[in-house]
PDB file of C-alpha atoms in Angstrom:
ATOM      1  CA  MET A 770       3.533 -17.281  11.868  1.00 64.00           C
ATOM      2  CA  LYS A 771       3.987 -20.520   9.875  1.00 69.00           C
ATOM      3  CA  THR A 772       7.407 -21.238   9.274  1.00 69.00           C
ATOM      4  CA  VAL A 773       7.961 -22.185   5.000  1.00 71.00           C
ATOM      5  CA  ASP A 774      11.195 -24.206   3.906  1.00 83.00           C
ATOM      6  CA  ILE A 775      12.290 -22.137   0.728  1.00 92.00           C
ATOM      7  CA  ASP A 776      14.022 -24.960  -0.205  1.00 94.00           C
ATOM      8  CA  ARG A 777      11.064 -27.395  -1.193  1.00 95.00           C
ATOM      9  CA  LEU A 778      10.911 -24.116  -3.800  1.00 96.00           C
ATOM     10  CA  VAL A 779      14.915 -24.912  -4.675  1.00 96.00           C
ATOM     11  CA  SER A 780      14.287 -28.734  -4.895  1.00 96.00           C
ATOM     12  CA  ILE A 781      11.517 -28.004  -7.192  1.00 97.00           C
ATOM     13  CA  MET A 782      13.145 -26.175  -9.555  1.00 98.00           C
ATOM     14  CA  ALA A 783      16.005 -28.459  -9.234  1.00 97.00           C
ATOM     15  CA  ARG A 784      13.476 -31.051 -10.499  1.00 98.00           C
ATOM     16  CA  LEU A 785      11.989 -28.841 -13.581  1.00 98.00           C
ATOM     17  CA  ARG A 786      15.535 -28.155 -15.084  1.00 98.00           C
ATOM     18  CA  ASP A 787      17.257 -32.309 -14.662  1.00 97.00           C
ATOM     19  CA  PRO A 788      18.317 -32.964 -18.270  1.00 95.00           C
ATOM     20  CA  GLU A 789      16.723 -36.094 -17.963  1.00 95.00           C
ATOM     21  CA  ARG A 790      13.205 -36.063 -15.937  1.00 95.00           C
ATOM     22  CA  GLY A 791      12.755 -32.388 -16.085  1.00 97.00           C
ATOM     23  CA  CYS A 792      10.382 -30.050 -17.853  1.00 97.00           C
ATOM     24  CA  GLU A 793      11.358 -29.752 -21.431  1.00 96.00           C
ATOM     25  CA  TRP A 794      10.267 -25.969 -21.573  1.00 97.00           C
ATOM     26  CA  ASP A 795      12.250 -25.302 -18.002  1.00 98.00           C
ATOM     27  CA  THR A 796      15.667 -27.298 -19.596  1.00 97.00           C
ATOM     28  CA  VAL A 797      16.522 -25.242 -22.399  1.00 97.00           C
ATOM     29  CA  GLN A 798      16.076 -21.903 -20.496  1.00 98.00           C
ATOM     30  CA  THR A 799      18.991 -19.474 -20.571  1.00 97.00           C
ATOM     31  CA  PHE A 800      19.682 -16.281 -18.506  1.00 97.00           C
ATOM     32  CA  ALA A 801      18.874 -14.142 -22.005  1.00 95.00           C
ATOM     33  CA  THR A 802      15.316 -16.066 -22.300  1.00 97.00           C
ATOM     34  CA  ILE A 803      14.403 -16.190 -18.684  1.00 96.00           C
ATOM     35  CA  ALA A 804      14.969 -12.104 -18.142  1.00 93.00           C
ATOM     36  CA  PRO A 805      11.848 -11.008 -20.074  1.00 90.00           C
ATOM     37  CA  TYR A 806       9.877 -12.730 -17.856  1.00 94.00           C
ATOM     38  CA  THR A 807      11.305 -11.560 -14.383  1.00 95.00           C
ATOM     39  CA  ILE A 808      10.442  -8.064 -15.617  1.00 90.00           C
ATOM     40  CA  GLU A 809       7.092  -8.931 -16.085  1.00 91.00           C
ATOM     41  CA  GLU A 810       6.565 -10.439 -12.939  1.00 95.00           C
ATOM     42  CA  ALA A 811       8.330  -7.369 -11.411  1.00 92.00           C
ATOM     43  CA  TYR A 812       5.435  -4.972 -13.229  1.00 88.00           C
ATOM     44  CA  GLU A 813       2.634  -7.400 -12.160  1.00 93.00           C
ATOM     45  CA  VAL A 814       3.872  -7.226  -8.603  1.00 95.00           C
ATOM     46  CA  ALA A 815       3.658  -3.035  -8.677  1.00 88.00           C
ATOM     47  CA  ASP A 816       0.271  -3.460 -10.730  1.00 88.00           C
ATOM     48  CA  ALA A 817      -1.092  -5.431  -7.954  1.00 93.00           C
ATOM     49  CA  CYS A 818       0.241  -2.865  -5.544  1.00 92.00           C
ATOM     50  CA  LEU A 819      -1.694  -0.329  -7.386  1.00 85.00           C
ATOM     51  CA  ARG A 820      -4.542  -1.968  -7.274  1.00 88.00           C
ATOM     52  CA  GLY A 821      -4.169  -3.123  -3.806  1.00 93.00           C
ATOM     53  CA  ASP A 822      -5.082  -6.621  -4.645  1.00 96.00           C
ATOM     54  CA  MET A 823      -3.592  -8.407  -1.351  1.00 97.00           C
ATOM     55  CA  ALA A 824      -4.612 -11.862  -2.926  1.00 97.00           C
ATOM     56  CA  ASP A 825      -2.669 -10.817  -5.916  1.00 96.00           C
ATOM     57  CA  LEU A 826       0.212  -9.673  -4.847  1.00 97.00           C
ATOM     58  CA  LYS A 827       0.867 -12.477  -2.511  1.00 97.00           C
ATOM     59  CA  ASP A 828       0.550 -14.699  -6.174  1.00 97.00           C
ATOM     60  CA  GLU A 829       2.652 -12.266  -8.122  1.00 97.00           C
ATOM     61  CA  LEU A 830       5.094 -12.049  -5.311  1.00 97.00           C
ATOM     62  CA  GLY A 831       5.838 -15.905  -5.884  1.00 97.00           C
ATOM     63  CA  ASP A 832       5.588 -15.667  -9.573  1.00 97.00           C
ATOM     64  CA  LEU A 833       8.536 -13.241  -9.076  1.00 98.00           C
ATOM     65  CA  LEU A 834      10.185 -15.526  -6.032  1.00 97.00           C
ATOM     66  CA  LEU A 835      10.259 -18.426  -8.790  1.00 98.00           C
ATOM     67  CA  GLN A 836      12.345 -16.242 -11.329  1.00 98.00           C
ATOM     68  CA  VAL A 837      14.902 -15.475  -8.432  1.00 98.00           C
ATOM     69  CA  VAL A 838      14.798 -19.295  -7.982  1.00 98.00           C
ATOM     70  CA  PHE A 839      15.201 -20.103 -11.673  1.00 98.00           C
ATOM     71  CA  HIS A 840      17.928 -17.763 -12.278  1.00 98.00           C
ATOM     72  CA  SER A 841      20.052 -18.949  -8.994  1.00 98.00           C
ATOM     73  CA  ARG A 842      19.623 -22.558 -10.110  1.00 98.00           C
ATOM     74  CA  MET A 843      20.847 -21.755 -13.703  1.00 98.00           C
ATOM     75  CA  ALA A 844      23.615 -19.983 -12.050  1.00 98.00           C
ATOM     76  CA  GLU A 845      24.260 -22.790  -9.553  1.00 98.00           C
ATOM     77  CA  GLU A 846      24.533 -25.381 -12.965  1.00 98.00           C
ATOM     78  CA  ALA A 847      27.132 -23.511 -14.131  1.00 97.00           C
ATOM     79  CA  GLY A 848      29.140 -23.094 -11.253  1.00 98.00           C
ATOM     80  CA  HIS A 849      28.533 -19.756 -10.406  1.00 98.00           C
ATOM     81  CA  PHE A 850      26.714 -19.668  -7.157  1.00 98.00           C
ATOM     82  CA  ALA A 851      23.556 -20.822  -5.515  1.00 97.00           C
ATOM     83  CA  LEU A 852      20.447 -19.373  -3.990  1.00 97.00           C
ATOM     84  CA  GLN A 853      21.809 -19.193  -0.499  1.00 96.00           C
ATOM     85  CA  ASP A 854      24.887 -17.004  -2.239  1.00 97.00           C
ATOM     86  CA  VAL A 855      22.206 -14.720  -2.957  1.00 97.00           C
ATOM     87  CA  ILE A 856      20.574 -14.266  -0.013  1.00 96.00           C
ATOM     88  CA  GLU A 857      23.494 -13.836   2.095  1.00 96.00           C
ATOM     89  CA  ALA A 858      24.775 -10.937  -0.215  1.00 96.00           C
ATOM     90  CA  ILE A 859      21.580  -9.119  -0.326  1.00 95.00           C
ATOM     91  CA  SER A 860      21.586  -9.989   3.898  1.00 96.00           C
ATOM     92  CA  ASP A 861      25.637  -8.607   3.748  1.00 93.00           C
ATOM     93  CA  LYS A 862      24.602  -5.520   1.869  1.00 90.00           C
ATOM     94  CA  MET A 863      21.547  -4.398   3.872  1.00 91.00           C
ATOM     95  CA  GLU A 864      23.300  -4.303   6.743  1.00 90.00           C
ATOM     96  CA  ARG A 865      26.374  -2.761   5.058  1.00 88.00           C
ATOM     97  CA  ARG A 866      23.839  -0.381   3.847  1.00 85.00           C
ATOM     98  CA  HIS A 867      22.505   0.511   7.439  1.00 86.00           C
ATOM     99  CA  PRO A 868      25.243   1.133  10.023  1.00 85.00           C
ATOM    100  CA  HIS A 869      23.284   3.052  12.245  1.00 81.00           C
ATOM    101  CA  ILE A 870      21.141   0.331  12.573  1.00 84.00           C
ATOM    102  CA  PHE A 871      22.964  -2.427  12.150  1.00 85.00           C
ATOM    103  CA  GLY A 872      26.423  -0.977  13.605  1.00 76.00           C
ATOM    104  CA  ASP A 873      27.508   1.557  15.648  1.00 72.00           C
ATOM    105  CA  LEU A 874      26.917   5.080  14.101  1.00 67.00           C
ATOM    106  CA  ALA A 875      24.520   7.467  15.740  1.00 60.00           C
ATOM    107  CA  GLU A 876      23.283   8.834  12.242  1.00 65.00           C
ATOM    108  CA  GLY A 877      22.331   7.414   8.984  1.00 61.00           C
ATOM    109  CA  GLY A 878      19.424   7.339   6.656  1.00 59.00           C
ATOM    110  CA  HIS A 879      18.888   8.142   2.762  1.00 61.00           C
ATOM    111  CA  HIS A 880      21.994  10.221   2.527  1.00 63.00           C
ATOM    112  CA  LEU A 881      24.188   7.832   4.076  1.00 70.00           C
ATOM    113  CA  TRP A 882      22.661   4.726   1.689  1.00 66.00           C
ATOM    114  CA  GLU A 883      23.811   6.717  -1.174  1.00 69.00           C
ATOM    115  CA  GLN A 884      27.129   7.607   0.186  1.00 72.00           C
ATOM    116  CA  ILE A 885      27.334   4.125   0.775  1.00 71.00           C
ATOM    117  CA  LYS A 886      26.041   3.016  -2.775  1.00 68.00           C
ATOM    118  CA  ALA A 887      28.693   5.704  -4.471  1.00 70.00           C
ATOM    119  CA  GLU A 888      31.710   3.938  -2.352  1.00 72.00           C
ATOM    120  CA  GLU A 889      30.799   0.605  -3.492  1.00 71.00           C
ATOM    121  CA  ARG A 890      30.272   1.165  -6.900  1.00 66.00           C
ATOM    122  CA  ASP A 891      34.083   2.907  -6.547  1.00 68.00           C
ATOM    123  CA  ALA A 892      35.022  -0.711  -5.068  1.00 70.00           C
ATOM    124  CA  LYS A 893      33.616  -2.197  -8.631  1.00 70.00           C
ATOM    125  CA  GLY A 894      36.220  -0.282 -10.522  1.00 67.00           C
ATOM    126  CA  HIS A 895      33.366   1.741 -12.049  1.00 66.00           C
ATOM    127  CA  GLU A 896      35.358   4.879 -13.739  1.00 76.00           C
ATOM    128  CA  SER A 897      32.068   6.768 -14.276  1.00 86.00           C
ATOM    129  CA  ALA A 898      29.280   8.516 -12.310  1.00 85.00           C
ATOM    130  CA  LEU A 899      26.673   7.190 -14.740  1.00 90.00           C
ATOM    131  CA  ASP A 900      28.110   3.205 -14.515  1.00 88.00           C
ATOM    132  CA  GLY A 901      25.770   0.888 -12.743  1.00 83.00           C
ATOM    133  CA  VAL A 902      22.576   2.123 -14.177  1.00 87.00           C
ATOM    134  CA  ALA A 903      20.801  -0.773 -15.752  1.00 85.00           C
ATOM    135  CA  VAL A 904      20.766  -0.617 -19.423  1.00 87.00           C
ATOM    136  CA  GLY A 905      17.436  -3.129 -19.135  1.00 81.00           C
ATOM    137  CA  LEU A 906      15.482  -0.330 -16.904  1.00 84.00           C
ATOM    138  CA  PRO A 907      12.397   1.141 -18.657  1.00 87.00           C
ATOM    139  CA  ALA A 908      13.553   4.381 -20.435  1.00 91.00           C
ATOM    140  CA  LEU A 909      12.050   6.678 -18.413  1.00 92.00           C
ATOM    141  CA  LEU A 910      13.138   5.078 -15.466  1.00 91.00           C
ATOM    142  CA  ARG A 911      16.513   5.074 -16.764  1.00 93.00           C
ATOM    143  CA  ALA A 912      16.481   8.339 -17.886  1.00 96.00           C
ATOM    144  CA  GLU A 913      15.637   9.715 -14.260  1.00 95.00           C
ATOM    145  CA  LYS A 914      18.063   7.417 -12.456  1.00 93.00           C
ATOM    146  CA  LEU A 915      20.976   8.862 -14.979  1.00 95.00           C
ATOM    147  CA  GLN A 916      20.058  12.715 -14.573  1.00 96.00           C
ATOM    148  CA  LYS A 917      20.102  11.821 -10.911  1.00 93.00           C
ATOM    149  CA  ARG A 918      23.960  10.167 -10.950  1.00 91.00           C
ATOM    150  CA  ALA A 919      24.729  13.311 -12.708  1.00 94.00           C
ATOM    151  CA  ALA A 920      22.928  15.806 -10.643  1.00 94.00           C
ATOM    152  CA  ARG A 921      25.313  14.136  -7.735  1.00 89.00           C
ATOM    153  CA  THR A 922      28.371  15.911  -9.974  1.00 91.00           C
ATOM    154  CA  GLY A 923      26.730  19.112 -10.311  1.00 94.00           C
ATOM    155  CA  PHE A 924      25.536  18.785 -13.499  1.00 95.00           C
ATOM    156  CA  ASP A 925      21.893  19.685 -13.362  1.00 95.00           C
ATOM    157  CA  TRP A 926      19.525  22.923 -13.087  1.00 94.00           C
ATOM    158  CA  PRO A 927      19.897  24.781 -10.198  1.00 94.00           C
ATOM    159  CA  ASP A 928      15.991  25.101 -10.474  1.00 95.00           C
ATOM    160  CA  PRO A 929      12.851  23.666 -12.453  1.00 96.00           C
ATOM    161  CA  GLY A 930      13.301  26.936 -14.692  1.00 97.00           C
ATOM    162  CA  GLY A 931      16.237  25.544 -16.769  1.00 96.00           C
ATOM    163  CA  ALA A 932      14.574  22.199 -17.046  1.00 97.00           C
ATOM    164  CA  ARG A 933      11.176  23.764 -18.133  1.00 97.00           C
ATOM    165  CA  ALA A 934      12.866  26.197 -20.415  1.00 97.00           C
ATOM    166  CA  LYS A 935      15.231  22.950 -22.361  1.00 97.00           C
ATOM    167  CA  ILE A 936      11.355  21.291 -23.194  1.00 98.00           C
ATOM    168  CA  ASP A 937      11.015  24.666 -25.622  1.00 97.00           C
ATOM    169  CA  GLU A 938      14.119  24.517 -27.125  1.00 97.00           C
ATOM    170  CA  GLU A 939      13.714  20.569 -27.518  1.00 98.00           C
ATOM    171  CA  LEU A 940      10.444  21.033 -29.175  1.00 97.00           C
ATOM    172  CA  ALA A 941      11.807  23.333 -31.598  1.00 98.00           C
ATOM    173  CA  GLU A 942      14.146  20.936 -32.795  1.00 98.00           C
ATOM    174  CA  VAL A 943      11.594  18.549 -32.885  1.00 98.00           C
ATOM    175  CA  GLU A 944       9.438  21.051 -35.388  1.00 97.00           C
ATOM    176  CA  SER A 945      12.579  21.983 -37.290  1.00 97.00           C
ATOM    177  CA  ALA A 946      14.110  18.671 -37.587  1.00 97.00           C
ATOM    178  CA  PRO A 947      14.700  16.435 -41.090  1.00 96.00           C
ATOM    179  CA  SER A 948      12.713  13.100 -41.049  1.00 96.00           C
ATOM    180  CA  GLU A 949      15.422  10.939 -40.409  1.00 97.00           C
ATOM    181  CA  GLU A 950      16.587  13.255 -37.341  1.00 97.00           C
ATOM    182  CA  VAL A 951      12.628  13.613 -36.087  1.00 97.00           C
ATOM    183  CA  ALA A 952      13.143  10.071 -33.663  1.00 97.00           C
ATOM    184  CA  GLU A 953      16.235  11.417 -32.164  1.00 97.00           C
ATOM    185  CA  GLU A 954      14.796  14.623 -31.438  1.00 98.00           C
ATOM    186  CA  ILE A 955      11.801  13.059 -29.729  1.00 98.00           C
ATOM    187  CA  GLY A 956      14.079  11.012 -27.443  1.00 97.00           C
ATOM    188  CA  ASP A 957      15.835  14.672 -26.570  1.00 98.00           C
ATOM    189  CA  LEU A 958      12.287  16.091 -25.937  1.00 98.00           C
ATOM    190  CA  LEU A 959      11.203  13.162 -23.377  1.00 98.00           C
ATOM    191  CA  PHE A 960      14.652  13.758 -21.858  1.00 97.00           C
ATOM    192  CA  ALA A 961      13.750  17.019 -21.336  1.00 98.00           C
ATOM    193  CA  VAL A 962      10.670  16.096 -19.759  1.00 98.00           C
ATOM    194  CA  VAL A 963      11.934  13.286 -17.257  1.00 97.00           C
ATOM    195  CA  ASN A 964      14.277  16.349 -16.529  1.00 97.00           C
ATOM    196  CA  TRP A 965      11.711  18.607 -15.412  1.00 97.00           C
ATOM    197  CA  ALA A 966       9.615  16.049 -13.616  1.00 97.00           C
ATOM    198  CA  ARG A 967      12.758  15.101 -11.436  1.00 96.00           C
ATOM    199  CA  LYS A 968      13.064  19.309 -10.943  1.00 97.00           C
ATOM    200  CA  LEU A 969       9.239  19.469  -9.792  1.00 97.00           C
ATOM    201  CA  GLY A 970       9.734  16.209  -7.629  1.00 95.00           C
ATOM    202  CA  VAL A 971       7.564  13.741  -9.678  1.00 95.00           C
ATOM    203  CA  GLU A 972       8.786  10.554 -10.690  1.00 92.00           C
ATOM    204  CA  PRO A 973       8.613  10.224 -14.299  1.00 93.00           C
ATOM    205  CA  GLU A 974       7.328   6.467 -14.801  1.00 88.00           C
ATOM    206  CA  ALA A 975       4.857   6.436 -12.053  1.00 88.00           C
ATOM    207  CA  ALA A 976       3.034   9.595 -13.735  1.00 92.00           C
ATOM    208  CA  LEU A 977       2.985   8.109 -16.987  1.00 92.00           C
ATOM    209  CA  ARG A 978       1.555   5.015 -15.447  1.00 87.00           C
ATOM    210  CA  ALA A 979      -1.136   6.687 -13.758  1.00 89.00           C
ATOM    211  CA  ALA A 980      -1.961   8.881 -17.412  1.00 93.00           C
ATOM    212  CA  ASN A 981      -2.035   5.682 -19.057  1.00 92.00           C
ATOM    213  CA  ALA A 982      -4.269   4.019 -16.471  1.00 89.00           C
ATOM    214  CA  LYS A 983      -6.496   7.116 -16.450  1.00 92.00           C
ATOM    215  CA  PHE A 984      -7.167   7.379 -20.513  1.00 95.00           C
ATOM    216  CA  GLU A 985      -8.134   3.337 -20.488  1.00 94.00           C
ATOM    217  CA  ARG A 986     -10.526   4.405 -17.871  1.00 93.00           C
ATOM    218  CA  ARG A 987     -11.892   7.311 -20.202  1.00 94.00           C
ATOM    219  CA  PHE A 988     -11.832   5.435 -23.268  1.00 95.00           C
ATOM    220  CA  LYS A 989     -13.813   2.811 -21.839  1.00 95.00           C
ATOM    221  CA  ALA A 990     -16.417   4.959 -20.745  1.00 94.00           C
ATOM    222  CA  MET A 991     -16.689   6.552 -23.988  1.00 95.00           C
ATOM    223  CA  GLU A 992     -17.218   3.243 -25.339  1.00 95.00           C
ATOM    224  CA  THR A 993     -19.768   1.863 -22.484  1.00 94.00           C
ATOM    225  CA  GLU A 994     -21.490   5.232 -23.396  1.00 93.00           C
ATOM    226  CA  ALA A 995     -21.955   4.649 -27.075  1.00 94.00           C
ATOM    227  CA  GLY A 996     -22.178   1.200 -27.612  1.00 95.00           C
ATOM    228  CA  GLU A 997     -22.233  -0.564 -30.848  1.00 93.00           C
ATOM    229  CA  ALA A 998     -22.291   2.830 -32.537  1.00 95.00           C
ATOM    230  CA  PHE A 999     -18.681   4.066 -31.189  1.00 95.00           C
ATOM    231  CA  ALA A1000     -16.663   2.582 -34.161  1.00 93.00           C
ATOM    232  CA  GLY A1001     -18.672   4.775 -36.535  1.00 95.00           C
ATOM    233  CA  LEU A1002     -18.461   8.204 -35.033  1.00 95.00           C
ATOM    234  CA  ASP A1003     -16.002  10.527 -36.706  1.00 96.00           C
ATOM    235  CA  LEU A1004     -13.731  12.380 -34.510  1.00 96.00           C
ATOM    236  CA  ASP A1005     -15.787  15.023 -33.421  1.00 96.00           C
ATOM    237  CA  GLY A1006     -18.470  12.576 -31.793  1.00 95.00           C
ATOM    238  CA  LYS A1007     -15.274  10.744 -30.395  1.00 96.00           C
ATOM    239  CA  GLU A1008     -13.996  13.861 -28.874  1.00 96.00           C
ATOM    240  CA  ALA A1009     -17.506  14.988 -27.700  1.00 95.00           C
ATOM    241  CA  LEU A1010     -17.813  11.255 -25.647  1.00 95.00           C
ATOM    242  CA  TRP A1011     -14.418  12.553 -24.510  1.00 95.00           C
ATOM    243  CA  GLN A1012     -15.314  15.438 -23.359  1.00 94.00           C
ATOM    244  CA  ALA A1013     -18.113  14.022 -20.940  1.00 93.00           C
ATOM    245  CA  ALA A1014     -16.252  11.573 -19.599  1.00 91.00           C
ATOM    246  CA  LYS A1015     -13.825  14.399 -18.137  1.00 90.00           C
ATOM    247  CA  ALA A1016     -16.734  15.786 -17.292  1.00 90.00           C
ATOM    248  CA  ARG A1017     -18.590  13.226 -15.138  1.00 86.00           C
ATOM    249  CA  GLY A1018     -14.980  12.890 -13.291  1.00 76.00           C
ATOM    250  CA  THR A1019     -13.618   9.960 -14.906  1.00 59.00           C
ATOM    251  CA  ARG A1020     -10.012   9.884 -13.713  1.00 57.00           C
TER     252      ARG A1020
END
């Protein structure tokens, strides 16, 4: 296997950030301005995985790695930490969370992983079971994580039926809410749907992503079928095309 020296990438970023000889765009970036790009690159990695495009995945992983190097370089300039500290920290964490692999414990697995994570949160002084769930996560994913954290304390429906009934309750509140409260009630309804999905063992973020992709494929099939006439069709006409695309198995 070819050995690649990451120091080359580190040196490239250092040059790009050089106040006198660097890139005018890179030199003015901050953690806050780069963070959206970091999130975007993570999603592009996920997209390449879902499409099974290994060539694209290689490129997207490189872009994501660049984000790690970029943040680390800015932190080093500010005297906080460097890339080597990031690598050492994650290496230490992985060994610490797998004592049954790297230590002397005979058993482990996911349960032990979660226990060690909880102990790490306690060590950081988190007062709530919900502390540490990143605010910047996509809303569906964060809702699921908050619910899982709450469930560990015993605050959870014993079965999916309770979560399903909550959806009916929240839907009724949406329908009866005054206009200024509809957005809040819709949020409660979405939170309840995430909870039901969790109880059914369904990852809501992945489920919605798949639904988005299916809608996109069917809509494009409708456009292709109708051609230039598509825009002029009324709703009934478009619905007929939708049902036809669905019947053809456009998934």
